[in-house]
Amino acid sequence: MSVTDSLTPADPVNALLDGGLRMLITSMVDNAGITRAKTVPAARVRAAVRDGIGLSPVFALMCTDDAITTSPLVNGPVGDNRLMPDLRSVAPLGPDRRVYWAPADQLSQDHEPVDICQRSALRRQEERAVAAGLDVKLGFELEFTVFSGDSDDPDVATIGPAYGVLAALKIEDFAVDLLEALDAAGVPAEQLHPEYAQGQVEVALPPASPLAAADQSQLARLVVHRVARAHGLLVSFAPITVAGFVGNGAHIHFSASLGGRPFGDEGGPSEHGRQLMAGVLGELDGLTGVLAPSVVSADRRVPGNWAGAFACWGPENREAALRYVPGSVTSRPGSANFEIKIGDPSGNAYLSAASVLAAALHGLEQKAVLPDGLDRDPVTYPEAERPPRLPLTLEDALTALERSEVIRAALGDAIVEPFLAVRRHDAKSLGELSLEARVRALRWRY
């Protein structure tokens, strides 16, 4: 059931109250990739939807460690925005339908979108895609680590084998309740399974329009945390949760039809598909600064981790930054898409989707040429023929983002400059620590 099926256009608030709502959580995702929330009781929902909820613009400068940095484009603690719940995407956080969640836009006190609103930035790029005749679908794959025990000394909930049925059975009760909760929230999982690392689980979300897909990713994360707590478990979406383990990704699957023509054809990507992929490929360095911007992201993005360490693409090549997926013979060509493997859960899903979409649109507009794809692991090529590595450090990734005219034009200086300030604060405050210390610092942030 859709998250809005229970709502009536005439009065969605009454529909929520009649359905049993006791509390509404509304949230935004900041430039540190952290979900910041405001909560209102049932009696205040109508006022919150009408007037919005106060939110200082300084939230654009909140850092991963909750410090507040500075940027010339944000006037410190001065001013006020309105956090406006979007009831078109409201969803229950459990089958009992007592607690609901809604994503929020950041508006001015005159209820106009403000230039620091990340969700609005994605909406603008989605509108560009529609104007170009594209029907874009994104699908997020989210990886997370399940722990038992105390947060100060946690144990991974499973010890393998990787992708193993024994690991699946170990968390069977949690998994069943999670699938039911996701269904109740209107985000039915396409897959849920143990991953490579100990305690690691992946959930694949259904494809949707870009804004809806980003909303789904945030909703799914909330549901995962909520169900885990009910089972006495802890969950982390940090890029690396245990030093030495393979880290968590937040992969984006991208597909788009143009004038009814699908993304793929029998020989690979269609003409417009190749142009869209070429646009993303050409902006990979800057995209890394948006999609994988934490102080442990570069530690995850190494060869052998299937994390897209090399700036290349290839058919079903899981070591390439872009993996072309032709789909099963029974669903081609309509199921064709490409997977962007560089992202991790420390990124802001709205900014990640907006930046990817902007790069793809640039490729379409410029009729960019996609080079030949790689049909084997990039490290097996002679060094002279090997594709370039993506940024090896956070600062290199942020510098590439800073210089990207395509991403800057899409997001705007009012987002890019505070984003860079936040991530550079993290690099300065945490970057010199050992990997183990950086992992500990981030483990319960996401």
PDB file of C-alpha atoms in Angstrom, residues 62-344:
ATOM      1  CA  MET A  62      26.003  21.311  11.871  1.00  0.00           C
ATOM      2  CA  CYS A  63      28.918  18.891  11.721  1.00  0.00           C
ATOM      3  CA  THR A  64      29.164  15.169  12.307  1.00  0.00           C
ATOM      4  CA  ASP A  65      30.375  15.752  15.885  1.00  0.00           C
ATOM      5  CA  ASP A  66      27.527  18.273  16.473  1.00  0.00           C
ATOM      6  CA  ALA A  67      29.928  21.204  16.367  1.00  0.00           C
ATOM      7  CA  ILE A  68      28.761  24.221  14.386  1.00  0.00           C
ATOM      8  CA  THR A  69      31.186  25.531  11.801  1.00  0.00           C
ATOM      9  CA  THR A  70      31.043  28.802   9.839  1.00  0.00           C
ATOM     10  CA  SER A  71      30.415  29.891   6.264  1.00  0.00           C
ATOM     11  CA  PRO A  72      29.957  33.384   4.817  1.00  0.00           C
ATOM     12  CA  LEU A  73      26.682  32.253   3.237  1.00  0.00           C
ATOM     13  CA  VAL A  74      24.957  31.347   6.520  1.00  0.00           C
ATOM     14  CA  ASN A  75      24.435  34.044   9.140  1.00  0.00           C
ATOM     15  CA  GLY A  76      25.269  31.937  12.163  1.00  0.00           C
ATOM     16  CA  PRO A  77      22.424  31.658  14.683  1.00  0.00           C
ATOM     17  CA  VAL A  78      20.517  34.626  13.210  1.00  0.00           C
ATOM     18  CA  GLY A  79      17.255  34.021  11.342  1.00  0.00           C
ATOM     19  CA  ASP A  80      14.594  31.358  11.214  1.00  0.00           C
ATOM     20  CA  ASN A  81      13.337  28.889   8.634  1.00  0.00           C
ATOM     21  CA  ARG A  82      10.264  26.722   8.726  1.00  0.00           C
ATOM     22  CA  LEU A  83      10.528  22.944   8.614  1.00  0.00           C
ATOM     23  CA  MET A  84       7.431  22.029   6.577  1.00  0.00           C
ATOM     24  CA  PRO A  85       6.237  18.382   6.736  1.00  0.00           C
ATOM     25  CA  ASP A  86       5.362  17.004   3.302  1.00  0.00           C
ATOM     26  CA  LEU A  87       2.269  14.882   3.904  1.00  0.00           C
ATOM     27  CA  ARG A  88       2.364  13.587   0.343  1.00  0.00           C
ATOM     28  CA  SER A  89       5.145  11.302   1.593  1.00  0.00           C
ATOM     29  CA  VAL A  90       3.920  10.649   5.134  1.00  0.00           C
ATOM     30  CA  ALA A  91       4.261   7.070   6.351  1.00  0.00           C
ATOM     31  CA  PRO A  92       3.675   5.007   9.499  1.00  0.00           C
ATOM     32  CA  LEU A  93       6.816   3.732  11.195  1.00  0.00           C
ATOM     33  CA  GLY A  94       5.184   0.478  12.249  1.00  0.00           C
ATOM     34  CA  PRO A  95       2.103  -1.671  11.729  1.00  0.00           C
ATOM     35  CA  ASP A  96       0.423  -0.140  14.824  1.00  0.00           C
ATOM     36  CA  ARG A  97       0.327   3.240  13.008  1.00  0.00           C
ATOM     37  CA  ARG A  98       0.845   5.285  16.181  1.00  0.00           C
ATOM     38  CA  VAL A  99       4.023   7.030  15.053  1.00  0.00           C
ATOM     39  CA  TYR A 100       4.265   8.565  11.590  1.00  0.00           C
ATOM     40  CA  TRP A 101       7.116  10.175   9.721  1.00  0.00           C
ATOM     41  CA  ALA A 102       7.170  12.841   7.025  1.00  0.00           C
ATOM     42  CA  PRO A 103      10.124  14.378   5.206  1.00  0.00           C
ATOM     43  CA  ALA A 104      10.338  18.135   5.413  1.00  0.00           C
ATOM     44  CA  ASP A 105      11.242  20.992   3.133  1.00  0.00           C
ATOM     45  CA  GLN A 106      13.020  24.026   4.545  1.00  0.00           C
ATOM     46  CA  LEU A 107      11.008  27.151   3.800  1.00  0.00           C
ATOM     47  CA  SER A 108      11.292  30.809   4.716  1.00  0.00           C
ATOM     48  CA  GLN A 109       8.817  32.393   7.105  1.00  0.00           C
ATOM     49  CA  ASP A 110       6.951  33.456   3.950  1.00  0.00           C
ATOM     50  CA  HIS A 111       6.780  29.757   3.020  1.00  0.00           C
ATOM     51  CA  GLU A 112       9.095  30.012   0.048  1.00  0.00           C
ATOM     52  CA  PRO A 113      11.871  27.414  -0.532  1.00  0.00           C
ATOM     53  CA  VAL A 114      15.185  28.578   0.889  1.00  0.00           C
ATOM     54  CA  ASP A 115      18.429  28.157  -1.001  1.00  0.00           C
ATOM     55  CA  ILE A 116      19.983  25.883   1.654  1.00  0.00           C
ATOM     56  CA  CYS A 117      17.198  23.263   1.378  1.00  0.00           C
ATOM     57  CA  GLN A 118      18.727  20.000   0.134  1.00  0.00           C
ATOM     58  CA  ARG A 119      15.375  18.408  -0.671  1.00  0.00           C
ATOM     59  CA  SER A 120      14.425  21.383  -2.835  1.00  0.00           C
ATOM     60  CA  ALA A 121      17.709  21.033  -4.727  1.00  0.00           C
ATOM     61  CA  LEU A 122      16.724  17.499  -5.734  1.00  0.00           C
ATOM     62  CA  ARG A 123      13.249  18.643  -6.724  1.00  0.00           C
ATOM     63  CA  ARG A 124      14.784  21.206  -9.102  1.00  0.00           C
ATOM     64  CA  GLN A 125      16.875  18.552 -10.831  1.00  0.00           C
ATOM     65  CA  GLU A 126      13.886  16.241 -11.110  1.00  0.00           C
ATOM     66  CA  GLU A 127      11.960  19.059 -12.797  1.00  0.00           C
ATOM     67  CA  ARG A 128      14.873  19.519 -15.221  1.00  0.00           C
ATOM     68  CA  ALA A 129      14.748  15.839 -16.095  1.00  0.00           C
ATOM     69  CA  VAL A 130      10.999  15.946 -16.729  1.00  0.00           C
ATOM     70  CA  ALA A 131      11.450  19.027 -18.943  1.00  0.00           C
ATOM     71  CA  ALA A 132      14.053  17.081 -20.933  1.00  0.00           C
ATOM     72  CA  GLY A 133      11.512  14.333 -21.575  1.00  0.00           C
ATOM     73  CA  LEU A 134      13.083  11.826 -19.209  1.00  0.00           C
ATOM     74  CA  ASP A 135      11.236   9.458 -16.913  1.00  0.00           C
ATOM     75  CA  VAL A 136      13.948   8.832 -14.311  1.00  0.00           C
ATOM     76  CA  LYS A 137      13.790   6.038 -11.758  1.00  0.00           C
ATOM     77  CA  LEU A 138      16.264   5.640  -8.911  1.00  0.00           C
ATOM     78  CA  GLY A 139      16.560   2.736  -6.508  1.00  0.00           C
ATOM     79  CA  PHE A 140      18.688   2.767  -3.348  1.00  0.00           C
ATOM     80  CA  GLU A 141      20.472  -0.271  -1.947  1.00  0.00           C
ATOM     81  CA  LEU A 142      21.336   0.317   1.697  1.00  0.00           C
ATOM     82  CA  GLU A 143      23.879  -1.672   3.681  1.00  0.00           C
ATOM     83  CA  PHE A 144      24.017  -1.593   7.460  1.00  0.00           C
ATOM     84  CA  THR A 145      25.622  -3.493  10.317  1.00  0.00           C
ATOM     85  CA  VAL A 146      23.592  -5.200  13.035  1.00  0.00           C
ATOM     86  CA  PHE A 147      25.103  -5.378  16.528  1.00  0.00           C
ATOM     87  CA  SER A 148      24.112  -6.930  19.803  1.00  0.00           C
ATOM     88  CA  GLY A 149      25.215  -5.908  23.262  1.00  0.00           C
ATOM     89  CA  ASP A 150      26.048  -2.461  24.571  1.00  0.00           C
ATOM     90  CA  SER A 151      26.877   0.529  22.377  1.00  0.00           C
ATOM     91  CA  ASP A 152      30.142   1.037  24.260  1.00  0.00           C
ATOM     92  CA  ASP A 153      31.290  -2.509  23.526  1.00  0.00           C
ATOM     93  CA  PRO A 154      29.106  -3.942  20.750  1.00  0.00           C
ATOM     94  CA  ASP A 155      29.331  -7.362  19.156  1.00  0.00           C
ATOM     95  CA  VAL A 156      28.388  -8.043  15.544  1.00  0.00           C
ATOM     96  CA  ALA A 157      25.081  -9.910  15.501  1.00  0.00           C
ATOM     97  CA  THR A 158      26.247 -12.533  13.007  1.00  0.00           C
ATOM     98  CA  ILE A 159      29.631 -14.039  12.248  1.00  0.00           C
ATOM     99  CA  GLY A 160      28.945 -15.301   8.756  1.00  0.00           C
ATOM    100  CA  PRO A 161      29.395 -17.086   6.517  1.00  0.00           C
ATOM    101  CA  ALA A 162      29.155 -14.230   4.028  1.00  0.00           C
ATOM    102  CA  TYR A 163      25.740 -14.193   2.309  1.00  0.00           C
ATOM    103  CA  GLY A 164      25.065 -17.376   4.280  1.00  0.00           C
ATOM    104  CA  VAL A 165      21.775 -18.911   5.265  1.00  0.00           C
ATOM    105  CA  LEU A 166      23.084 -19.381   8.831  1.00  0.00           C
ATOM    106  CA  ALA A 167      23.533 -15.617   9.131  1.00  0.00           C
ATOM    107  CA  ALA A 168      20.025 -15.125   7.731  1.00  0.00           C
ATOM    108  CA  LEU A 169      18.550 -17.520  10.280  1.00  0.00           C
ATOM    109  CA  LYS A 170      20.402 -15.808  13.134  1.00  0.00           C
ATOM    110  CA  ILE A 171      18.469 -12.593  12.467  1.00  0.00           C
ATOM    111  CA  GLU A 172      15.285 -14.235  11.153  1.00  0.00           C
ATOM    112  CA  ASP A 173      12.880 -12.669  13.681  1.00  0.00           C
ATOM    113  CA  PHE A 174      14.362  -9.202  13.133  1.00  0.00           C
ATOM    114  CA  ALA A 175      14.224  -9.638   9.349  1.00  0.00           C
ATOM    115  CA  VAL A 176      10.565 -10.742   9.311  1.00  0.00           C
ATOM    116  CA  ASP A 177       9.479  -7.816  11.484  1.00  0.00           C
ATOM    117  CA  LEU A 178      11.553  -5.443   9.382  1.00  0.00           C
ATOM    118  CA  LEU A 179       9.936  -6.607   6.150  1.00  0.00           C
ATOM    119  CA  GLU A 180       6.486  -6.208   7.704  1.00  0.00           C
ATOM    120  CA  ALA A 181       7.334  -2.713   8.971  1.00  0.00           C
ATOM    121  CA  LEU A 182       8.674  -1.658   5.579  1.00  0.00           C
ATOM    122  CA  ASP A 183       5.502  -2.957   3.935  1.00  0.00           C
ATOM    123  CA  ALA A 184       3.390  -1.002   6.421  1.00  0.00           C
ATOM    124  CA  ALA A 185       5.422   2.119   5.622  1.00  0.00           C
ATOM    125  CA  GLY A 186       4.769   1.694   1.909  1.00  0.00           C
ATOM    126  CA  VAL A 187       8.369   0.815   1.040  1.00  0.00           C
ATOM    127  CA  PRO A 188       8.300  -2.918   0.300  1.00  0.00           C
ATOM    128  CA  ALA A 189      11.819  -4.317   0.148  1.00  0.00           C
ATOM    129  CA  GLU A 190      12.853  -5.995  -3.079  1.00  0.00           C
ATOM    130  CA  GLN A 191      15.586  -7.959  -1.285  1.00  0.00           C
ATOM    131  CA  LEU A 192      16.899  -8.346   2.254  1.00  0.00           C
ATOM    132  CA  HIS A 193      19.914 -10.542   2.877  1.00  0.00           C
ATOM    133  CA  PRO A 194      23.169 -10.929   4.808  1.00  0.00           C
ATOM    134  CA  GLU A 195      26.100  -9.269   3.087  1.00  0.00           C
ATOM    135  CA  TYR A 196      29.821  -9.968   2.937  1.00  0.00           C
ATOM    136  CA  ALA A 197      30.969  -8.578   6.292  1.00  0.00           C
ATOM    137  CA  GLN A 198      30.050  -9.995   9.689  1.00  0.00           C
ATOM    138  CA  GLY A 199      26.785  -8.511  10.919  1.00  0.00           C
ATOM    139  CA  GLN A 200      26.209  -6.779   7.589  1.00  0.00           C
ATOM    140  CA  VAL A 201      22.777  -6.717   5.942  1.00  0.00           C
ATOM    141  CA  GLU A 202      21.578  -5.178   2.686  1.00  0.00           C
ATOM    142  CA  VAL A 203      18.073  -4.007   1.877  1.00  0.00           C
ATOM    143  CA  ALA A 204      17.155  -3.111  -1.721  1.00  0.00           C
ATOM    144  CA  LEU A 205      14.375  -0.559  -2.094  1.00  0.00           C
ATOM    145  CA  PRO A 206      11.986  -0.348  -5.053  1.00  0.00           C
ATOM    146  CA  PRO A 207      12.702   2.101  -7.894  1.00  0.00           C
ATOM    147  CA  ALA A 208      10.871   5.411  -7.758  1.00  0.00           C
ATOM    148  CA  SER A 209      11.113   8.969  -8.985  1.00  0.00           C
ATOM    149  CA  PRO A 210      14.266  10.688  -7.665  1.00  0.00           C
ATOM    150  CA  LEU A 211      12.604  12.623  -4.835  1.00  0.00           C
ATOM    151  CA  ALA A 212      10.470   9.669  -3.796  1.00  0.00           C
ATOM    152  CA  ALA A 213      13.521   7.380  -3.876  1.00  0.00           C
ATOM    153  CA  ALA A 214      15.499   9.701  -1.581  1.00  0.00           C
ATOM    154  CA  ASP A 215      12.509   9.926   0.765  1.00  0.00           C
ATOM    155  CA  GLN A 216      12.268   6.121   0.744  1.00  0.00           C
ATOM    156  CA  SER A 217      15.922   5.781   1.703  1.00  0.00           C
ATOM    157  CA  GLN A 218      15.456   7.999   4.758  1.00  0.00           C
ATOM    158  CA  LEU A 219      12.221   6.291   5.756  1.00  0.00           C
ATOM    159  CA  ALA A 220      13.790   2.843   5.430  1.00  0.00           C
ATOM    160  CA  ARG A 221      16.700   3.831   7.669  1.00  0.00           C
ATOM    161  CA  LEU A 222      14.310   5.022  10.372  1.00  0.00           C
ATOM    162  CA  VAL A 223      12.309   1.799  10.147  1.00  0.00           C
ATOM    163  CA  VAL A 224      15.466  -0.321  10.358  1.00  0.00           C
ATOM    164  CA  HIS A 225      16.625   1.479  13.509  1.00  0.00           C
ATOM    165  CA  ARG A 226      13.176   1.259  15.089  1.00  0.00           C
ATOM    166  CA  VAL A 227      12.718  -2.471  14.461  1.00  0.00           C
ATOM    167  CA  ALA A 228      16.268  -3.219  15.625  1.00  0.00           C
ATOM    168  CA  ARG A 229      15.643  -1.491  18.950  1.00  0.00           C
ATOM    169  CA  ALA A 230      12.466  -3.509  19.445  1.00  0.00           C
ATOM    170  CA  HIS A 231      14.622  -6.645  19.149  1.00  0.00           C
ATOM    171  CA  GLY A 232      17.323  -5.397  21.512  1.00  0.00           C
ATOM    172  CA  LEU A 233      19.713  -4.861  18.608  1.00  0.00           C
ATOM    173  CA  LEU A 234      21.773  -1.882  17.463  1.00  0.00           C
ATOM    174  CA  VAL A 235      22.224  -0.802  13.854  1.00  0.00           C
ATOM    175  CA  SER A 236      24.812   1.403  12.198  1.00  0.00           C
ATOM    176  CA  PHE A 237      24.714   2.829   8.683  1.00  0.00           C
ATOM    177  CA  ALA A 238      28.226   4.268   9.010  1.00  0.00           C
ATOM    178  CA  PRO A 239      30.531   3.663   6.003  1.00  0.00           C
ATOM    179  CA  ILE A 240      32.798   1.507   8.168  1.00  0.00           C
ATOM    180  CA  THR A 241      31.472   0.088  11.421  1.00  0.00           C
ATOM    181  CA  VAL A 242      34.342  -2.202  12.430  1.00  0.00           C
ATOM    182  CA  ALA A 243      37.926  -1.379  11.460  1.00  0.00           C
ATOM    183  CA  GLY A 244      39.212  -4.060   9.107  1.00  0.00           C
ATOM    184  CA  PHE A 245      35.746  -5.062   7.884  1.00  0.00           C
ATOM    185  CA  VAL A 246      34.290  -4.273   4.473  1.00  0.00           C
ATOM    186  CA  GLY A 247      32.193  -1.137   4.849  1.00  0.00           C
ATOM    187  CA  ASN A 248      28.585  -0.202   4.132  1.00  0.00           C
ATOM    188  CA  GLY A 249      27.515   1.235   0.806  1.00  0.00           C
ATOM    189  CA  ALA A 250      24.499   3.229  -0.334  1.00  0.00           C
ATOM    190  CA  HIS A 251      24.352   2.291  -3.996  1.00  0.00           C
ATOM    191  CA  ILE A 252      22.068   4.103  -6.420  1.00  0.00           C
ATOM    192  CA  HIS A 253      20.526   2.308  -9.391  1.00  0.00           C
ATOM    193  CA  PHE A 254      19.658   4.736 -12.197  1.00  0.00           C
ATOM    194  CA  SER A 255      17.367   4.213 -15.177  1.00  0.00           C
ATOM    195  CA  ALA A 256      15.560   6.603 -17.488  1.00  0.00           C
ATOM    196  CA  SER A 257      13.345   6.287 -20.522  1.00  0.00           C
ATOM    197  CA  LEU A 258      13.257   9.059 -23.118  1.00  0.00           C
ATOM    198  CA  GLY A 259      10.162   9.495 -25.217  1.00  0.00           C
ATOM    199  CA  GLY A 260       9.154   5.937 -24.430  1.00  0.00           C
ATOM    200  CA  ARG A 261      12.551   4.531 -25.399  1.00  0.00           C
ATOM    201  CA  PRO A 262      14.027   2.411 -22.582  1.00  0.00           C
ATOM    202  CA  PHE A 263      17.418   2.938 -21.007  1.00  0.00           C
ATOM    203  CA  GLY A 264      18.870  -0.224 -22.512  1.00  0.00           C
ATOM    204  CA  ASP A 265      18.670  -2.128 -25.747  1.00  0.00           C
ATOM    205  CA  GLU A 266      19.833  -5.556 -26.801  1.00  0.00           C
ATOM    206  CA  GLY A 267      23.426  -4.390 -27.270  1.00  0.00           C
ATOM    207  CA  GLY A 268      23.823  -2.475 -24.009  1.00  0.00           C
ATOM    208  CA  PRO A 269      22.828   1.041 -23.003  1.00  0.00           C
ATOM    209  CA  SER A 270      20.649   2.892 -25.514  1.00  0.00           C
ATOM    210  CA  GLU A 271      21.920   6.093 -27.134  1.00  0.00           C
ATOM    211  CA  HIS A 272      20.468   8.354 -24.466  1.00  0.00           C
ATOM    212  CA  GLY A 273      21.503   5.810 -21.819  1.00  0.00           C
ATOM    213  CA  ARG A 274      25.103   6.054 -22.947  1.00  0.00           C
ATOM    214  CA  GLN A 275      24.978   9.852 -22.813  1.00  0.00           C
ATOM    215  CA  LEU A 276      23.515   9.823 -19.305  1.00  0.00           C
ATOM    216  CA  MET A 277      26.173   7.370 -18.128  1.00  0.00           C
ATOM    217  CA  ALA A 278      28.929   9.408 -19.793  1.00  0.00           C
ATOM    218  CA  GLY A 279      27.779  12.486 -17.919  1.00  0.00           C
ATOM    219  CA  VAL A 280      28.020  10.695 -14.576  1.00  0.00           C
ATOM    220  CA  LEU A 281      31.362   9.134 -15.508  1.00  0.00           C
ATOM    221  CA  GLY A 282      32.776  12.567 -16.350  1.00  0.00           C
ATOM    222  CA  GLU A 283      31.837  13.982 -12.933  1.00  0.00           C
ATOM    223  CA  LEU A 284      32.873  11.031 -10.769  1.00  0.00           C
ATOM    224  CA  ASP A 285      35.626  12.842  -8.884  1.00  0.00           C
ATOM    225  CA  GLY A 286      33.292  15.625  -7.766  1.00  0.00           C
ATOM    226  CA  LEU A 287      30.460  13.184  -7.158  1.00  0.00           C
ATOM    227  CA  THR A 288      32.718  11.291  -4.767  1.00  0.00           C
ATOM    228  CA  GLY A 289      32.794  14.424  -2.590  1.00  0.00           C
ATOM    229  CA  VAL A 290      28.989  14.338  -2.330  1.00  0.00           C
ATOM    230  CA  LEU A 291      28.229  10.611  -2.274  1.00  0.00           C
ATOM    231  CA  ALA A 292      31.100   9.466  -0.018  1.00  0.00           C
ATOM    232  CA  PRO A 293      32.074  12.457   2.120  1.00  0.00           C
ATOM    233  CA  SER A 294      33.010  11.046   5.530  1.00  0.00           C
ATOM    234  CA  VAL A 295      36.419  10.698   7.141  1.00  0.00           C
ATOM    235  CA  VAL A 296      36.308   6.926   6.586  1.00  0.00           C
ATOM    236  CA  SER A 297      34.803   6.896   3.077  1.00  0.00           C
ATOM    237  CA  ALA A 298      38.166   6.721   1.333  1.00  0.00           C
ATOM    238  CA  ASP A 299      39.157   3.815   3.598  1.00  0.00           C
ATOM    239  CA  ARG A 300      36.139   1.913   2.278  1.00  0.00           C
ATOM    240  CA  ARG A 301      36.731   2.854  -1.361  1.00  0.00           C
ATOM    241  CA  VAL A 302      39.670   0.563  -2.060  1.00  0.00           C
ATOM    242  CA  PRO A 303      40.180  -2.104  -4.748  1.00  0.00           C
ATOM    243  CA  GLY A 304      38.662  -5.435  -3.851  1.00  0.00           C
ATOM    244  CA  ASN A 305      35.805  -3.977  -1.794  1.00  0.00           C
ATOM    245  CA  TRP A 306      33.340  -3.653  -4.694  1.00  0.00           C
ATOM    246  CA  ALA A 307      33.142   0.024  -3.761  1.00  0.00           C
ATOM    247  CA  GLY A 308      33.967   1.574  -7.134  1.00  0.00           C
ATOM    248  CA  ALA A 309      37.576   2.586  -6.591  1.00  0.00           C
ATOM    249  CA  PHE A 310      38.221   3.203 -10.304  1.00  0.00           C
ATOM    250  CA  ALA A 311      36.719   5.826 -12.630  1.00  0.00           C
ATOM    251  CA  CYS A 312      35.281   3.481 -15.243  1.00  0.00           C
ATOM    252  CA  TRP A 313      32.201   1.522 -16.194  1.00  0.00           C
ATOM    253  CA  GLY A 314      31.586  -2.027 -17.264  1.00  0.00           C
ATOM    254  CA  PRO A 315      28.777  -4.495 -17.917  1.00  0.00           C
ATOM    255  CA  GLU A 316      28.088  -6.273 -14.613  1.00  0.00           C
ATOM    256  CA  ASN A 317      31.500  -5.120 -13.381  1.00  0.00           C
ATOM    257  CA  ARG A 318      31.249  -4.742  -9.602  1.00  0.00           C
ATOM    258  CA  GLU A 319      34.739  -3.222  -9.287  1.00  0.00           C
ATOM    259  CA  ALA A 320      33.884  -0.359 -11.664  1.00  0.00           C
ATOM    260  CA  ALA A 321      32.437   2.846 -10.248  1.00  0.00           C
ATOM    261  CA  LEU A 322      29.535   2.432 -12.688  1.00  0.00           C
ATOM    262  CA  ARG A 323      28.139  -1.046 -13.234  1.00  0.00           C
ATOM    263  CA  TYR A 324      25.808  -1.474 -16.204  1.00  0.00           C
ATOM    264  CA  VAL A 325      23.020  -3.939 -15.393  1.00  0.00           C
ATOM    265  CA  PRO A 326      21.251  -5.288 -18.512  1.00  0.00           C
ATOM    266  CA  GLY A 327      18.730  -7.270 -16.467  1.00  0.00           C
ATOM    267  CA  SER A 328      17.371 -10.760 -16.874  1.00  0.00           C
ATOM    268  CA  VAL A 329      16.503 -12.061 -20.322  1.00  0.00           C
ATOM    269  CA  THR A 330      12.865 -12.185 -19.205  1.00  0.00           C
ATOM    270  CA  SER A 331      12.721  -8.428 -18.447  1.00  0.00           C
ATOM    271  CA  ARG A 332      15.032  -6.788 -20.982  1.00  0.00           C
ATOM    272  CA  PRO A 333      15.330  -4.077 -22.097  1.00  0.00           C
ATOM    273  CA  GLY A 334      12.946  -2.384 -19.679  1.00  0.00           C
ATOM    274  CA  SER A 335      14.879  -3.468 -16.579  1.00  0.00           C
ATOM    275  CA  ALA A 336      18.262  -2.119 -17.745  1.00  0.00           C
ATOM    276  CA  ASN A 337      19.941   0.377 -15.404  1.00  0.00           C
ATOM    277  CA  PHE A 338      23.333   1.370 -14.090  1.00  0.00           C
ATOM    278  CA  GLU A 339      24.523   1.172 -10.509  1.00  0.00           C
ATOM    279  CA  ILE A 340      26.624   3.932  -8.950  1.00  0.00           C
ATOM    280  CA  LYS A 341      28.817   2.080  -6.473  1.00  0.00           C
ATOM    281  CA  ILE A 342      30.841   4.890  -4.887  1.00  0.00           C
ATOM    282  CA  GLY A 343      28.175   6.107  -2.465  1.00  0.00           C
ATOM    283  CA  ASP A 344      27.958   5.294   1.221  1.00  0.00           C
TER     284      ASP A 344
END
